mmCIF file with all atom_site columns, C-alpha atoms in Angstrom:
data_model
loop_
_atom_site.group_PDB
_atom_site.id
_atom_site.type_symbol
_atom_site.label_atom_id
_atom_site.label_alt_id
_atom_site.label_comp_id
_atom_site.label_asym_id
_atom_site.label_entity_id
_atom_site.label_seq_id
_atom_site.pdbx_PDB_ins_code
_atom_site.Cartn_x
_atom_site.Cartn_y
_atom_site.Cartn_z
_atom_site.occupancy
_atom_site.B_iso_or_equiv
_atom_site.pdbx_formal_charge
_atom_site.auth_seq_id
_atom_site.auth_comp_id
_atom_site.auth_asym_id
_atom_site.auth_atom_id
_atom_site.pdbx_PDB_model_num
ATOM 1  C CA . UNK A 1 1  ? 150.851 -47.548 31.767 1.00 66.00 ? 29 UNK A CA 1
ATOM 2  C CA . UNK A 1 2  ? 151.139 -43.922 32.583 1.00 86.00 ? 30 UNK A CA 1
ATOM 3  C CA . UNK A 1 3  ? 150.449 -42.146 35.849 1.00 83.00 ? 31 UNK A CA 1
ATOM 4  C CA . UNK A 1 4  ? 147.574 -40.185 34.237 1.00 84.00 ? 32 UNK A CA 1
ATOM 5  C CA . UNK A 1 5  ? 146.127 -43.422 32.695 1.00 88.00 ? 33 UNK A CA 1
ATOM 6  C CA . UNK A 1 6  ? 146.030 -45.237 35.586 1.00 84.00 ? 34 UNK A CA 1
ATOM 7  C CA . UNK A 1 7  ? 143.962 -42.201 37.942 1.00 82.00 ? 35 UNK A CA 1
ATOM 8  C CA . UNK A 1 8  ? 141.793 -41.850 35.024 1.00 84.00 ? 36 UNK A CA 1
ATOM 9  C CA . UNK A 1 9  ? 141.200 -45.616 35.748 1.00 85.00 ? 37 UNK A CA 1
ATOM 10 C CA . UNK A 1 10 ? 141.001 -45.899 39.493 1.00 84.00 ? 38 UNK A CA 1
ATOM 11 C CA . UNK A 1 11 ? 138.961 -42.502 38.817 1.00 83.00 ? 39 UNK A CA 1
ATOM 12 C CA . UNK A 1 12 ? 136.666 -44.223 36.685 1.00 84.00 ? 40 UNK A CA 1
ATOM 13 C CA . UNK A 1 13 ? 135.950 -47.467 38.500 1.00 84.00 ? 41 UNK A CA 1
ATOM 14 C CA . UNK A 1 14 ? 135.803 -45.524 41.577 1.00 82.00 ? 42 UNK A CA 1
ATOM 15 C CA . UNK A 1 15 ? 132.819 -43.408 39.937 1.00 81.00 ? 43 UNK A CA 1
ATOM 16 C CA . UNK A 1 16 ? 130.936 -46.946 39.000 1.00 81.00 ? 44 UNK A CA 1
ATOM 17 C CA . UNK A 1 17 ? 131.914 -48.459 42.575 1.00 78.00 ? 45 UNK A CA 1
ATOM 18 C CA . UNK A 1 18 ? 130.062 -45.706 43.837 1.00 77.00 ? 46 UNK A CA 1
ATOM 19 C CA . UNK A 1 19 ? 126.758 -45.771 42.035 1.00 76.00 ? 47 UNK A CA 1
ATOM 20 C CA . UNK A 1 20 ? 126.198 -49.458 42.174 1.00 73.00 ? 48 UNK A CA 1
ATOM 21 C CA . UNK A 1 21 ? 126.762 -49.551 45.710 1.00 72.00 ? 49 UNK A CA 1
ATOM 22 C CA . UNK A 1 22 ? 124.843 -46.119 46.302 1.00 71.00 ? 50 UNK A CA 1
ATOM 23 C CA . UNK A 1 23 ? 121.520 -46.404 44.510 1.00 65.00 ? 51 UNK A CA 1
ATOM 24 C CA . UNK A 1 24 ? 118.369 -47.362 46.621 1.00 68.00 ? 52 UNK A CA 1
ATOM 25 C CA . UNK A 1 25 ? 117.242 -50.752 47.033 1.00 64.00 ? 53 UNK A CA 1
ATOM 26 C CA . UNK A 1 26 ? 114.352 -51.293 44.810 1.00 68.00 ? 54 UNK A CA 1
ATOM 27 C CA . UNK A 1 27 ? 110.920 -53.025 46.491 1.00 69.00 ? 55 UNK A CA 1
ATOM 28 C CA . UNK A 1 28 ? 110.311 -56.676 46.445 1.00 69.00 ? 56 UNK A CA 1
ATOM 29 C CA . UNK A 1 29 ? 114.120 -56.999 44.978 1.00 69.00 ? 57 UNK A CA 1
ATOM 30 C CA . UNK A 1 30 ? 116.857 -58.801 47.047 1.00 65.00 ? 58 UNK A CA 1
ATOM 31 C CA . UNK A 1 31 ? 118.272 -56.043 48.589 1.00 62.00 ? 59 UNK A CA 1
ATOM 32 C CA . UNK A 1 32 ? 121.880 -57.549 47.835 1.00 63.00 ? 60 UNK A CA 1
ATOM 33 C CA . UNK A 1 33 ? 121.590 -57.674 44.207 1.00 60.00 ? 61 UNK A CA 1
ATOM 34 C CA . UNK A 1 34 ? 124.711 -55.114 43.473 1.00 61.00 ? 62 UNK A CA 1
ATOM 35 C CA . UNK A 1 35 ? 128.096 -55.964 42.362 1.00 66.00 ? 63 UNK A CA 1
ATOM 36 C CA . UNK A 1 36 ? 130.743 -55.699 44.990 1.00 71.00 ? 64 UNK A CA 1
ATOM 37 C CA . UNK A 1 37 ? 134.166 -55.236 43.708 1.00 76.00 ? 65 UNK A CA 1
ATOM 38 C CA . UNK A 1 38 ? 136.464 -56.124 47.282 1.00 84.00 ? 66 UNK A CA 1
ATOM 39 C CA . UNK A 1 39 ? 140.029 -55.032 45.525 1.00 87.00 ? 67 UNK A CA 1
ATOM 40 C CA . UNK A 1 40 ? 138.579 -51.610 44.705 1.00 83.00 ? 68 UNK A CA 1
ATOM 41 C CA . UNK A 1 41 ? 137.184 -51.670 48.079 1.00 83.00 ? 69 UNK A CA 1
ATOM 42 C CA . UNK A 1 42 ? 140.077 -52.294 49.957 1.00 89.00 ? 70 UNK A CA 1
ATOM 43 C CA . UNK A 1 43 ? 142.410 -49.920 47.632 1.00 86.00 ? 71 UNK A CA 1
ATOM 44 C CA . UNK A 1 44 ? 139.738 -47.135 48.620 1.00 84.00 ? 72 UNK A CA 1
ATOM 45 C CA . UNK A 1 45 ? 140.073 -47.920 52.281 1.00 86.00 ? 73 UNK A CA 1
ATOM 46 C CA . UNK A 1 46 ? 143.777 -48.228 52.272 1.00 90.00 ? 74 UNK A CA 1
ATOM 47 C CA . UNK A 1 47 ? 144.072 -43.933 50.476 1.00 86.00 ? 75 UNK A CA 1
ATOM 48 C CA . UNK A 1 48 ? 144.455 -41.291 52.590 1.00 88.00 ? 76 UNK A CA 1
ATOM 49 C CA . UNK A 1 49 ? 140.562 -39.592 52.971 1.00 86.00 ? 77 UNK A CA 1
ATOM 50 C CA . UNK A 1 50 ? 141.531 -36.592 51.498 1.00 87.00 ? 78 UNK A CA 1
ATOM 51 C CA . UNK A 1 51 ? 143.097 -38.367 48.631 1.00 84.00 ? 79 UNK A CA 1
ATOM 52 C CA . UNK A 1 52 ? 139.574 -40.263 48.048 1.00 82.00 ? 80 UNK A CA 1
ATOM 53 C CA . UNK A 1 53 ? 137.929 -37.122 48.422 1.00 82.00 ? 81 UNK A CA 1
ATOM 54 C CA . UNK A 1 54 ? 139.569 -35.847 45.321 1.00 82.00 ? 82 UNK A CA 1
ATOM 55 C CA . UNK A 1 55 ? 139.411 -38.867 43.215 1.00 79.00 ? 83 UNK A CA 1
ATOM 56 C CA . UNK A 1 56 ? 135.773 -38.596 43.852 1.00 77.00 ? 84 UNK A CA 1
ATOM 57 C CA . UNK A 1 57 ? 135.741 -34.705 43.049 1.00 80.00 ? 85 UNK A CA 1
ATOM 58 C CA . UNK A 1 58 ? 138.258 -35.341 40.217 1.00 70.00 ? 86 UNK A CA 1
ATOM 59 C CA . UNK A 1 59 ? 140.466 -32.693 41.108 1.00 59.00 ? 87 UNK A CA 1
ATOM 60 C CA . UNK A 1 60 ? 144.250 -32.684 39.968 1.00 53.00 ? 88 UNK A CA 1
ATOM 61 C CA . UNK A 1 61 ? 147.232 -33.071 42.028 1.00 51.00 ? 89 UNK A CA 1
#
């Protein structure tokens, strides 16, 4: 897999990570009713902040 495939990817899930765990909880749901993904988690903890700031903001190295 190439270099550009696999940002695109990381880029991608990163994007979905993001809005499942970001949307409001919704009233009289169980508050804990999003899907956690712990590798992506821990890949995104483990990158430099600047380096997760692009992903986010898609920017090109």
């Amino acid at each position: 897999m190439k270099a550009r495939e696999k940002k695109r990817r990381l880029t991608e899930a990163a994007a979905h990570y993001l809005r499942q765990i970001g949307r409001k909880a919704q009233k009289g749901v169980e508050p804990n009713d999003r899907g956690y993904d712990r590798k992506l988690d821990e890949k995104l903890k483990r990158m430099r902040p600047e380096d997760v700031d692009a992903l986010f903001r898609d920017e090109g190295e």
